[in-house]
PDB file of C-alpha atoms in Angstrom:
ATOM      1  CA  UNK A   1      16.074  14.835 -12.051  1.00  0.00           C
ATOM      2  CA  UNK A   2      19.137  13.020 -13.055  1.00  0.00           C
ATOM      3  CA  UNK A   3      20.341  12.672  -9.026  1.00  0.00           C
ATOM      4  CA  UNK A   4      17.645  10.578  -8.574  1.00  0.00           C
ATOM      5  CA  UNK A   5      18.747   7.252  -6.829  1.00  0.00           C
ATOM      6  CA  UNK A   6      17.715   4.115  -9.093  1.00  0.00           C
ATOM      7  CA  UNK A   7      15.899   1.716  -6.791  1.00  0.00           C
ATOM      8  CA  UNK A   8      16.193  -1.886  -6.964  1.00  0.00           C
ATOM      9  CA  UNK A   9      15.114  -4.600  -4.514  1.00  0.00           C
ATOM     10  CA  UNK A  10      12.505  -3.971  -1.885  1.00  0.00           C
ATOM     11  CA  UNK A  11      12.603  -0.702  -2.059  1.00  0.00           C
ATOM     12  CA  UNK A  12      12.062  -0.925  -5.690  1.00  0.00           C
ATOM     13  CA  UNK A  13       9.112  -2.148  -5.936  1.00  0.00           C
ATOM     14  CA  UNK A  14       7.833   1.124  -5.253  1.00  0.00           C
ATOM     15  CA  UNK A  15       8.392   1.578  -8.872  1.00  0.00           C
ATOM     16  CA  UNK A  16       5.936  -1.646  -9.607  1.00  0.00           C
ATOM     17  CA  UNK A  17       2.769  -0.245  -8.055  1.00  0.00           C
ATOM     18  CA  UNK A  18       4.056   3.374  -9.499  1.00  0.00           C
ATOM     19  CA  UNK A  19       3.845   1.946 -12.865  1.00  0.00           C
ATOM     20  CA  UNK A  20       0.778   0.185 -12.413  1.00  0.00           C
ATOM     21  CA  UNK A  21      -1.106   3.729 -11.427  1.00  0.00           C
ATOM     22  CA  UNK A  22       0.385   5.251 -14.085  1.00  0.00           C
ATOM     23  CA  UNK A  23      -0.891   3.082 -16.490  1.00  0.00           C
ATOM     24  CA  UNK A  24      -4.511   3.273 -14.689  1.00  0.00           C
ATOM     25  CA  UNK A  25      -4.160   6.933 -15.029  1.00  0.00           C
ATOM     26  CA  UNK A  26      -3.673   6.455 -18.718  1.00  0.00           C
ATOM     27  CA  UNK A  27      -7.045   4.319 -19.111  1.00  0.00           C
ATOM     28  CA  UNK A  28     -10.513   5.348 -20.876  1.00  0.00           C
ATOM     29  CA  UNK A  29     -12.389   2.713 -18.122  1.00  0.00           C
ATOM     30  CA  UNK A  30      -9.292   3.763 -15.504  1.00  0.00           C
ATOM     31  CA  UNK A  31     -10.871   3.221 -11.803  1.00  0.00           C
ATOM     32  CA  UNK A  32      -8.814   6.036 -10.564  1.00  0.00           C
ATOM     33  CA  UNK A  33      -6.806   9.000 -11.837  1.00  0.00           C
ATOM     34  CA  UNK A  34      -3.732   9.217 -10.817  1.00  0.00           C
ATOM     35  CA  UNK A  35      -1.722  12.089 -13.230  1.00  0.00           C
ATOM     36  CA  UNK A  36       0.958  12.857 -10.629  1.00  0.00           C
ATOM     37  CA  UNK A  37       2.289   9.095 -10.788  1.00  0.00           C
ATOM     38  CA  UNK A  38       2.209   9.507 -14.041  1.00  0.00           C
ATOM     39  CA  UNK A  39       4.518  12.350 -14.239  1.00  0.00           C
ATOM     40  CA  UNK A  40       6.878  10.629 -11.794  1.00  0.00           C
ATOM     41  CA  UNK A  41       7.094   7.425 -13.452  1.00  0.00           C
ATOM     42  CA  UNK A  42       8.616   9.376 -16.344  1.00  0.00           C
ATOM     43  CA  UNK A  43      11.188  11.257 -14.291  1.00  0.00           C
ATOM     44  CA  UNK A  44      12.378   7.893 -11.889  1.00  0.00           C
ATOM     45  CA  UNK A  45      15.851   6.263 -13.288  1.00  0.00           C
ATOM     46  CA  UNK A  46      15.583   2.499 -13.344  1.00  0.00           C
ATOM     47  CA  UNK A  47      19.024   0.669 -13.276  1.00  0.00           C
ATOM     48  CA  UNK A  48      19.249  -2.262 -15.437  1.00  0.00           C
ATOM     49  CA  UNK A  49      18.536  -4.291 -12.489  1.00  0.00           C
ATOM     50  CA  UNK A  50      15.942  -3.340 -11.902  1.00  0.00           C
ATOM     51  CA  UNK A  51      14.447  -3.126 -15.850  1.00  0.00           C
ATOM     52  CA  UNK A  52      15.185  -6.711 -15.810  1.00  0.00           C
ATOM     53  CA  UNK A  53      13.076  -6.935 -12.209  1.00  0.00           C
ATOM     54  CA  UNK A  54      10.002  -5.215 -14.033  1.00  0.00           C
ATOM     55  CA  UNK A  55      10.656  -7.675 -17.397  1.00  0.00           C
ATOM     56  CA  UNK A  56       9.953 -10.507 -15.200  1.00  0.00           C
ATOM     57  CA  UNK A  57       7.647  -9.507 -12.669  1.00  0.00           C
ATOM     58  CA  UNK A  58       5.521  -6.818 -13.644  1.00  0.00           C
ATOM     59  CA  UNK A  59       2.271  -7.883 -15.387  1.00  0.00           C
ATOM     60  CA  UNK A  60      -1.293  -6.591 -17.158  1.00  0.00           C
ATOM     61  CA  UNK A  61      -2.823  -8.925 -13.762  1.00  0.00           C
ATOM     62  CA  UNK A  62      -0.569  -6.758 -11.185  1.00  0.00           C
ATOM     63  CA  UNK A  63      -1.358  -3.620 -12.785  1.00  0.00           C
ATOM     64  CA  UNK A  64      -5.132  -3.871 -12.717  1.00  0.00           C
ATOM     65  CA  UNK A  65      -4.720  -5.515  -9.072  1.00  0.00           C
ATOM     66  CA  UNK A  66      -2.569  -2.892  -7.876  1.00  0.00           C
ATOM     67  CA  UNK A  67      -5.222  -0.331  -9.340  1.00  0.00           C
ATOM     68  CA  UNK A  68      -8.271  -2.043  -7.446  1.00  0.00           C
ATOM     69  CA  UNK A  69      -6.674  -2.187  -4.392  1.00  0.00           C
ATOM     70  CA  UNK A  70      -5.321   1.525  -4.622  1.00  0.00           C
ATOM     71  CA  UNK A  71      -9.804   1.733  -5.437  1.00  0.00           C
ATOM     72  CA  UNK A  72     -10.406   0.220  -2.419  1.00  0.00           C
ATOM     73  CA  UNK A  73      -7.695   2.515  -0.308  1.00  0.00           C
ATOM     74  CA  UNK A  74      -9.300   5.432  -1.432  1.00  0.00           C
ATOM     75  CA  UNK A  75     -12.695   4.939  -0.664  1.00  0.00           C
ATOM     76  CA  UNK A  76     -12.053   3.890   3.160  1.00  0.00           C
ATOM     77  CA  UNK A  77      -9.345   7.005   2.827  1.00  0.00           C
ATOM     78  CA  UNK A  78     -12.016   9.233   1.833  1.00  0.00           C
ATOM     79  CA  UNK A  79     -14.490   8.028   4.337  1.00  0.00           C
ATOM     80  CA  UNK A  80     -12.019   8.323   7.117  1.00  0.00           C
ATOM     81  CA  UNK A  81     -11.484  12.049   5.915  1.00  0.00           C
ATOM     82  CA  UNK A  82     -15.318  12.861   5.754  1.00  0.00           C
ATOM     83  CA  UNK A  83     -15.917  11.516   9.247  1.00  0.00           C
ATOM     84  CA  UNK A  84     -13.119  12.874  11.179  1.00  0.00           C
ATOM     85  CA  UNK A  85     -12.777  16.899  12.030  1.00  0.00           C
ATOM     86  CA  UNK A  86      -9.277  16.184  12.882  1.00  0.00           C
ATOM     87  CA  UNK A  87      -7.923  12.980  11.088  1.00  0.00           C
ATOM     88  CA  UNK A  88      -4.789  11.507  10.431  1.00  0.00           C
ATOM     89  CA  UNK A  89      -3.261   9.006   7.942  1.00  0.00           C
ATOM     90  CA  UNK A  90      -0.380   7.182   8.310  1.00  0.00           C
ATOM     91  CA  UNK A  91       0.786   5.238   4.995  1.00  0.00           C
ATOM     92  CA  UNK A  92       3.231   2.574   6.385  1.00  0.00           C
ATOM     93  CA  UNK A  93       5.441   1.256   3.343  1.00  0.00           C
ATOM     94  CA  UNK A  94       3.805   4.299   1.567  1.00  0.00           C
ATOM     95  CA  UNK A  95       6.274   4.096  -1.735  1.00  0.00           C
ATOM     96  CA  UNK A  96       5.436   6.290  -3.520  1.00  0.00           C
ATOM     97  CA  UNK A  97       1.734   7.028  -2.917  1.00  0.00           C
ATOM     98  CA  UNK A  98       0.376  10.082  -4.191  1.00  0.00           C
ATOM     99  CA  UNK A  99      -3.503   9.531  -2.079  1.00  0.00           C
ATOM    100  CA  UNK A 100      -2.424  12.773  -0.502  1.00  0.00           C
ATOM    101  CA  UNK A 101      -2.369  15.000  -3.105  1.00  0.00           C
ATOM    102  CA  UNK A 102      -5.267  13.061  -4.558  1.00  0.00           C
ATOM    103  CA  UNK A 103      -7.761  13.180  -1.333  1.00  0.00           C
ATOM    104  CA  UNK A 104      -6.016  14.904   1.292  1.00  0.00           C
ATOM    105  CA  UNK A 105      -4.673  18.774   0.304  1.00  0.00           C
ATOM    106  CA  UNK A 106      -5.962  20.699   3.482  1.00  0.00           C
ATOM    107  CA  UNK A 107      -7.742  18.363   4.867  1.00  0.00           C
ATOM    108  CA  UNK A 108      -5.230  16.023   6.830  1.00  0.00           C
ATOM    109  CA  UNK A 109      -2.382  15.254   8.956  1.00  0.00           C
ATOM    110  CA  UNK A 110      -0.437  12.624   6.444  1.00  0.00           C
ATOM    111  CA  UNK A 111       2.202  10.678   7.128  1.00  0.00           C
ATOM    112  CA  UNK A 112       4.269   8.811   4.926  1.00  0.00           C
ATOM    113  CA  UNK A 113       5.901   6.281   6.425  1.00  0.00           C
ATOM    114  CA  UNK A 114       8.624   3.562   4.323  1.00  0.00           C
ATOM    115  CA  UNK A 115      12.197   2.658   3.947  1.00  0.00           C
ATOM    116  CA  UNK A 116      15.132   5.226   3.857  1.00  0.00           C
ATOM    117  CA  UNK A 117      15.798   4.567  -0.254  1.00  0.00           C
ATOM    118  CA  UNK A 118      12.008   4.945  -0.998  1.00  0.00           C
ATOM    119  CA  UNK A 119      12.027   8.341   1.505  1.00  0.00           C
ATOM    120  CA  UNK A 120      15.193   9.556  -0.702  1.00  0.00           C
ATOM    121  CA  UNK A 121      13.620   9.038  -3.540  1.00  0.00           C
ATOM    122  CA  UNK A 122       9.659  11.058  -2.917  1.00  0.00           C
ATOM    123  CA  UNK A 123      12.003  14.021  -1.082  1.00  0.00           C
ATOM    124  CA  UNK A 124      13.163  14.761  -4.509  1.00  0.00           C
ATOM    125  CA  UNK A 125      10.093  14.555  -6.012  1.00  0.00           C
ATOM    126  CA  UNK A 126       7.903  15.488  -3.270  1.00  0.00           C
ATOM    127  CA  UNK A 127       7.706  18.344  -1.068  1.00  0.00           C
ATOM    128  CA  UNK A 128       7.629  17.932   2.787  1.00  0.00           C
ATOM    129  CA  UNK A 129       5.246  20.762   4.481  1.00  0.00           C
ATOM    130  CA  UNK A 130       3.766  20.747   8.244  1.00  0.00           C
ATOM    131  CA  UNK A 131       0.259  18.486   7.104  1.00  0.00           C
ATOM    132  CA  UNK A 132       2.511  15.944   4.785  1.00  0.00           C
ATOM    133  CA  UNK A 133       5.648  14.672   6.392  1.00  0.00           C
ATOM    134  CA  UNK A 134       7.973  11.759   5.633  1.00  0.00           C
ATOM    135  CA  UNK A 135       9.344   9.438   8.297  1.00  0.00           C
ATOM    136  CA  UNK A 136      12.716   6.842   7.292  1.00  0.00           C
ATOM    137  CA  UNK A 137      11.842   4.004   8.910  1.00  0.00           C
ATOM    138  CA  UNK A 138      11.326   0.125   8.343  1.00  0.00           C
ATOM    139  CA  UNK A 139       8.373  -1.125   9.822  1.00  0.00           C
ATOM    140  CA  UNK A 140      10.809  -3.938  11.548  1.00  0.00           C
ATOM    141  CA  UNK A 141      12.078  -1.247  13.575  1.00  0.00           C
ATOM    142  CA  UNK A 142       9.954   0.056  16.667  1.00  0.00           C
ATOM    143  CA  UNK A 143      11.470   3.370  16.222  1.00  0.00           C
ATOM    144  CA  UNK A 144       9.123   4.734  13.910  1.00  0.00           C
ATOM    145  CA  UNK A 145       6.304   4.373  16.742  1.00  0.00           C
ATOM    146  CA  UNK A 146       7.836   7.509  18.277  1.00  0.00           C
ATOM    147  CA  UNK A 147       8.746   9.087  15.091  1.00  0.00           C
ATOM    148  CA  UNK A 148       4.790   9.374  14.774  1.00  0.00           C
ATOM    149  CA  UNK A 149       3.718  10.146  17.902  1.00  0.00           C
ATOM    150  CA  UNK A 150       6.541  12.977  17.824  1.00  0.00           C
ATOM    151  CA  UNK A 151       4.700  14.795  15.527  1.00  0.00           C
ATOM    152  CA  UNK A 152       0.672  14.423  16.317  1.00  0.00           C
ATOM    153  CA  UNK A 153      -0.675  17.284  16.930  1.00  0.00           C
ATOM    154  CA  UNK A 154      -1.642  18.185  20.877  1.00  0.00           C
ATOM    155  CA  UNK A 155      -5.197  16.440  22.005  1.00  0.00           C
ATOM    156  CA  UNK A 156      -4.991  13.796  19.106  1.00  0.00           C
ATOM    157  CA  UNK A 157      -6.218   9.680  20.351  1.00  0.00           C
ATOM    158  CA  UNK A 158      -5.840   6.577  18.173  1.00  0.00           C
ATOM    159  CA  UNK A 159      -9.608   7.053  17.260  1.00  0.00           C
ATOM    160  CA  UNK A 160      -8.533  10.014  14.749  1.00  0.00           C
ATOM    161  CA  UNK A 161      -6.123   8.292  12.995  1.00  0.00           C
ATOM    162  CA  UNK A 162      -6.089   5.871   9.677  1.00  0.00           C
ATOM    163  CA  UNK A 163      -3.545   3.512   8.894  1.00  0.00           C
ATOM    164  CA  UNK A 164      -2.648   2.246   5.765  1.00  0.00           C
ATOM    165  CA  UNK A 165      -1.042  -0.588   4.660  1.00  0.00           C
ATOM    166  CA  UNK A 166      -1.541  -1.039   0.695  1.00  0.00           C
ATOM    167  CA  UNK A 167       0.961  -3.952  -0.868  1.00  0.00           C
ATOM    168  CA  UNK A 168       3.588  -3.958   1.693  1.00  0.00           C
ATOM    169  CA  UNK A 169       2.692  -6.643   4.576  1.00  0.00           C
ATOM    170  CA  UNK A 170       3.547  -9.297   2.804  1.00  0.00           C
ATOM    171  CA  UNK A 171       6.550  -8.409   2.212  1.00  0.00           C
ATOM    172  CA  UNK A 172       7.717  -8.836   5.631  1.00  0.00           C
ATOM    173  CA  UNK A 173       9.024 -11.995   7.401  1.00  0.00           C
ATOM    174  CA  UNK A 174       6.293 -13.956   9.366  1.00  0.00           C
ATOM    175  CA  UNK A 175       7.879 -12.922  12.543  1.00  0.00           C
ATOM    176  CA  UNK A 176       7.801  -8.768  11.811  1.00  0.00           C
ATOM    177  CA  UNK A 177       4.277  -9.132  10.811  1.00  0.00           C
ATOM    178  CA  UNK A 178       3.479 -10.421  14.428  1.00  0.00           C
ATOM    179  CA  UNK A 179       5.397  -7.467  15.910  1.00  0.00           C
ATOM    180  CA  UNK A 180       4.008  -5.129  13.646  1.00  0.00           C
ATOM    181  CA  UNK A 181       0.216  -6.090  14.845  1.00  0.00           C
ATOM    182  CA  UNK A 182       1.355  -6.064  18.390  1.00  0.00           C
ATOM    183  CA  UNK A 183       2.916  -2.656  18.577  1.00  0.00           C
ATOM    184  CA  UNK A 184      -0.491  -1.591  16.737  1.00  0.00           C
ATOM    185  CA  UNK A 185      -2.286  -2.604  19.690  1.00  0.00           C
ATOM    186  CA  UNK A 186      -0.048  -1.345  22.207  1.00  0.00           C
ATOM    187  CA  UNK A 187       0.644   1.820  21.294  1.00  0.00           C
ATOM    188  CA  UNK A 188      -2.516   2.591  18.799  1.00  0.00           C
ATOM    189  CA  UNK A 189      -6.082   0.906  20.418  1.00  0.00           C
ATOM    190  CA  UNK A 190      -9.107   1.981  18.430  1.00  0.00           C
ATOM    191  CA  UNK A 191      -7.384   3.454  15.551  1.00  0.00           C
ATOM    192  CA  UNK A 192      -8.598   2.738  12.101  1.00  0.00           C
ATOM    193  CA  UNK A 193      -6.611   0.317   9.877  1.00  0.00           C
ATOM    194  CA  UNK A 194      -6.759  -0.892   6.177  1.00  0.00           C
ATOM    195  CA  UNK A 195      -5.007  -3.394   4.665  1.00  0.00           C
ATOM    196  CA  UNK A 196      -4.426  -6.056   2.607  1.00  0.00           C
ATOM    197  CA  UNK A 197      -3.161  -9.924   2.722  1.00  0.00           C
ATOM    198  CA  UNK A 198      -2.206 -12.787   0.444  1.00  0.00           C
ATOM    199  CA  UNK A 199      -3.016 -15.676   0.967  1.00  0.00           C
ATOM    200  CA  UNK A 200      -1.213 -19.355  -0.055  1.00  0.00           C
ATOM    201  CA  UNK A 201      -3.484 -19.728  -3.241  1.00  0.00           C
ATOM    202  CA  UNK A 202      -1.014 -16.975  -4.061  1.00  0.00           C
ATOM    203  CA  UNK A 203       1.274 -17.840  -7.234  1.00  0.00           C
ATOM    204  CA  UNK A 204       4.134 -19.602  -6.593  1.00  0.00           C
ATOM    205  CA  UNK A 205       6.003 -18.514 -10.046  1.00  0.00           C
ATOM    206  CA  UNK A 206       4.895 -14.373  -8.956  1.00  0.00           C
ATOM    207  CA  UNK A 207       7.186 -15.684  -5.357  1.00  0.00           C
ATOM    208  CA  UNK A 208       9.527 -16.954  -7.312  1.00  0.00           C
ATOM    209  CA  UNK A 209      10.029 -13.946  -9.652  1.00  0.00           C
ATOM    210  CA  UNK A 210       9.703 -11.360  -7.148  1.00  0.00           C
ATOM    211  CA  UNK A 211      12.486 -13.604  -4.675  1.00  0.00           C
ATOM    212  CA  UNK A 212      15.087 -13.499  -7.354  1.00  0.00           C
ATOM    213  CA  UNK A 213      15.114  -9.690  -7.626  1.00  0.00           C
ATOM    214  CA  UNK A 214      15.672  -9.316  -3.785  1.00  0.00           C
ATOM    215  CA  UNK A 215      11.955  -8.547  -2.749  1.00  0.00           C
ATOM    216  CA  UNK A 216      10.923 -11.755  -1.490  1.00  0.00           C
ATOM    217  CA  UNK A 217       6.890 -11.963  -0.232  1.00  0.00           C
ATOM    218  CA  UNK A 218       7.023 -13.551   2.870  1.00  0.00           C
ATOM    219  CA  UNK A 219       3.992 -13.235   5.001  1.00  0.00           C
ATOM    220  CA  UNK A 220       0.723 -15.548   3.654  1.00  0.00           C
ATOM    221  CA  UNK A 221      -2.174 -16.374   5.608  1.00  0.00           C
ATOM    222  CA  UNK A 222      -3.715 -19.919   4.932  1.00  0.00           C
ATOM    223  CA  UNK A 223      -7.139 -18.714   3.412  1.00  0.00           C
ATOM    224  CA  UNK A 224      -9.989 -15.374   3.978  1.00  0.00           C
ATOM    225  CA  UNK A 225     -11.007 -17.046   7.315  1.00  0.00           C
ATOM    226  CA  UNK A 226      -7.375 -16.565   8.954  1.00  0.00           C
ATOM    227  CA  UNK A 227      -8.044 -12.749   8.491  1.00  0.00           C
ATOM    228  CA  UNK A 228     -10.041 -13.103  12.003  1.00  0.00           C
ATOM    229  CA  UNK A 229      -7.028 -14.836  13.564  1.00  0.00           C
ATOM    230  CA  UNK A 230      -4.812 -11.488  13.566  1.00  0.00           C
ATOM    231  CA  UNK A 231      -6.055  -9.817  16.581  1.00  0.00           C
ATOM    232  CA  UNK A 232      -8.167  -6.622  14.918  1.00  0.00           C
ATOM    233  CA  UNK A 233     -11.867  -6.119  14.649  1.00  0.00           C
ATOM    234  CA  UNK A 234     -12.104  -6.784  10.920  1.00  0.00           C
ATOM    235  CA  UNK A 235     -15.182  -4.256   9.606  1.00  0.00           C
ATOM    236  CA  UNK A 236     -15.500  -5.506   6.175  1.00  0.00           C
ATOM    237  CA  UNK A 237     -13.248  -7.728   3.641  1.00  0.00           C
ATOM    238  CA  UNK A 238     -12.965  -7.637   0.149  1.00  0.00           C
ATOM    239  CA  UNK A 239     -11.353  -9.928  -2.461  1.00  0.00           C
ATOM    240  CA  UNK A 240      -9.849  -8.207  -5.167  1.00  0.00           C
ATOM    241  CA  UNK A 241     -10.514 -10.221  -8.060  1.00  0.00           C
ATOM    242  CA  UNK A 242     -13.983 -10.160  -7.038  1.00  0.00           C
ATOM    243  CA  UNK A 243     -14.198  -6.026  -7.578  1.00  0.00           C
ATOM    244  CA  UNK A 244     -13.912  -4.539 -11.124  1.00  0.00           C
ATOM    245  CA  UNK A 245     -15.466  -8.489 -12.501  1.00  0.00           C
ATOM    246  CA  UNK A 246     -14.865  -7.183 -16.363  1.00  0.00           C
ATOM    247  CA  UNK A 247     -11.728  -5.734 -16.557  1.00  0.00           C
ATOM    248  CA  UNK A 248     -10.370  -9.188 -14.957  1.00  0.00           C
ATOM    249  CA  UNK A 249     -12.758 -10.869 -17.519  1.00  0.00           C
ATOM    250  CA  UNK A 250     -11.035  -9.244 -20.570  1.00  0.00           C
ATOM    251  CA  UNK A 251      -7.656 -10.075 -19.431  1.00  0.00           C
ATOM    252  CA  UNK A 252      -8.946 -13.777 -19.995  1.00  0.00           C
ATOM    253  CA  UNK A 253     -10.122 -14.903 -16.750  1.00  0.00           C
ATOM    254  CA  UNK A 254     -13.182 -16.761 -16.281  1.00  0.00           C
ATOM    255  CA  UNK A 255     -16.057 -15.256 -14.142  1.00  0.00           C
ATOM    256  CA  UNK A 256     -16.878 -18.755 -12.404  1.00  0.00           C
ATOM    257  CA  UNK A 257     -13.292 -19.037 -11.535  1.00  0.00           C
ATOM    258  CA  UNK A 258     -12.710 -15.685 -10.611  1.00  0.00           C
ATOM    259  CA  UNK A 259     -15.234 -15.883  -7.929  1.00  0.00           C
ATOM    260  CA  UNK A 260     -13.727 -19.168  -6.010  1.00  0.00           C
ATOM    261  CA  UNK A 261     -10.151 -16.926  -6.134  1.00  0.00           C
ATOM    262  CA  UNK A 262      -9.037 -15.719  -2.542  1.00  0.00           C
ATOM    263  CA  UNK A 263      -5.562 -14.330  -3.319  1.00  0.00           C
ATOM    264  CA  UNK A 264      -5.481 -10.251  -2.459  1.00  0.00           C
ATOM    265  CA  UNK A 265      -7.905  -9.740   0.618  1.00  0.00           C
ATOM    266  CA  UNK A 266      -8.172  -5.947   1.292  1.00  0.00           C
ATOM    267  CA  UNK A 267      -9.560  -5.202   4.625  1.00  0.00           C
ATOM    268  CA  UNK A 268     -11.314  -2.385   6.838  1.00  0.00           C
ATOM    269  CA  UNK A 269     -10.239  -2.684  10.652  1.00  0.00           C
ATOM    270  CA  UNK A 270      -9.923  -1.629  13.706  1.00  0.00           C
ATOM    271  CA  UNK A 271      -6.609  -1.741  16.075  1.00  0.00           C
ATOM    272  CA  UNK A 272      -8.285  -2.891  19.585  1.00  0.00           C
TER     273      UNK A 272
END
């Protein structure tokens, strides 16, 4: 797979969380398995940009965050799946997400939703079929509203459909994020959504890091409470250093602490 495009910037993080699953995958007390991103870790180039991106950035604390919040995904994925005789899941800044093959082989419409670079680079490692389709879009752009609703299937409403949004909001610019919520409501009342939010307790030296490689977080909210301030009908919140208490605990953290942190907030929704 040497025509592989190496990723760098925002789109590269897509290689961050990749890693971080891989790893998981590779774990005796892993909280998910994840073999297929840990055969494409192995066949994605990484230019030396972007090696010195993951040298800086990448870290034993993202890797087991990354891997409770792909947890928590999951679980509301495979709820969504079990409830719904028709169901579809949109992954919006999907990277390189492999939750399809893992939960949804016959069993879904899935959409994958991200940048044109990140699209590139799961079309040659992915195949495209009818149920699992791939859409080029930046969530900044309002196209990709019709790009999904050019491809539900006849008869299907909001209420049948999951969105996803694992890692990738704060990443926009304050401004996008508002949009982003609004054309949710417009165009998508009662669907399902999960996500996830930092807020400012987030580290300043992980902004810093993550800025100088060209994937700047933008988008914090000022603690758990301002969750309730974004316009959905939040169903049940979750802190992420709060889940998985002794994995955090042997990478040194202490369990008092650990329970007044309110970084990673990964949320069950609805769009209303």
């Amino acid at each position: 797979m040497s025509n592989l495009p190496a990723l760098s910037g925002l789109p590269g993080t897509l290689l961050f969380t990749l890693r971080a699953r891989a790893e998981e995958h590779g774990r005796a007390d892993r909280l998910l398995a994840d073999p297929l991103a840990a055969q494409w870790y192995e066949q994605l180039p990484q230019s030396a940009a972007m090696q010195q991106a993951m040298a800086a950035a990448y870290s034993p604390v993202f890797q087991l965050g990354t891997a409770v919040r792909a947890q928590f995904y999951d679980e509301v994925a495979e709820r969504f799946l079990a409830g719904h005789d028709q169901p579809v899941i949109v992954e919006l800044g999907a990277g390189l997400s492999t939750r399809f093959a893992r939960l949804g082989v016959d069993r879904a419409l899935w959409l994958e939703l991200d940048l044109p670079e990140a699209i590139a680079a799961r079309q040659r490692l992915d195949d495209e079929t009818a149920s699992h389709r791939f859409l080029p879009f930046s969530l900044a752009d309002e196209a990709w509203v019709e790009a999904v609703t050019a491809v539900l299937p006849e008869g299907v409403v909001p209420a049948n459909m999951l969105f996803i949004a694992e890692g990738v909001l704060f990443f926009l610019s304050p401004a996008d994020a508002a949009a982003l919520f609004r054309l949710l409501t417009r165009h998508f009342p009662g669907a399902a959504f999960a996500l996830d939010v930092l807020t400012e307790q987030f580290s300043p030296s992980a902004r810093r890091r993550f800025a100088a490689h060209d994937a700047p977080m933008q988008w914090f909210l000022a603690d758990e409470q301002s969750i309730h301030t974004l316009g959905l009908s939040v169903l049940r919140s979750v802190v992420a250093a709060h889940q998985a208490p002794a994995r955090w605990q042997a990478l040194g953290f202490d369990p008092a602490q650990l329970l007044t942190t309110q970084v990673n907030i990964l949320m069950e929704a609805m769009i209303v």
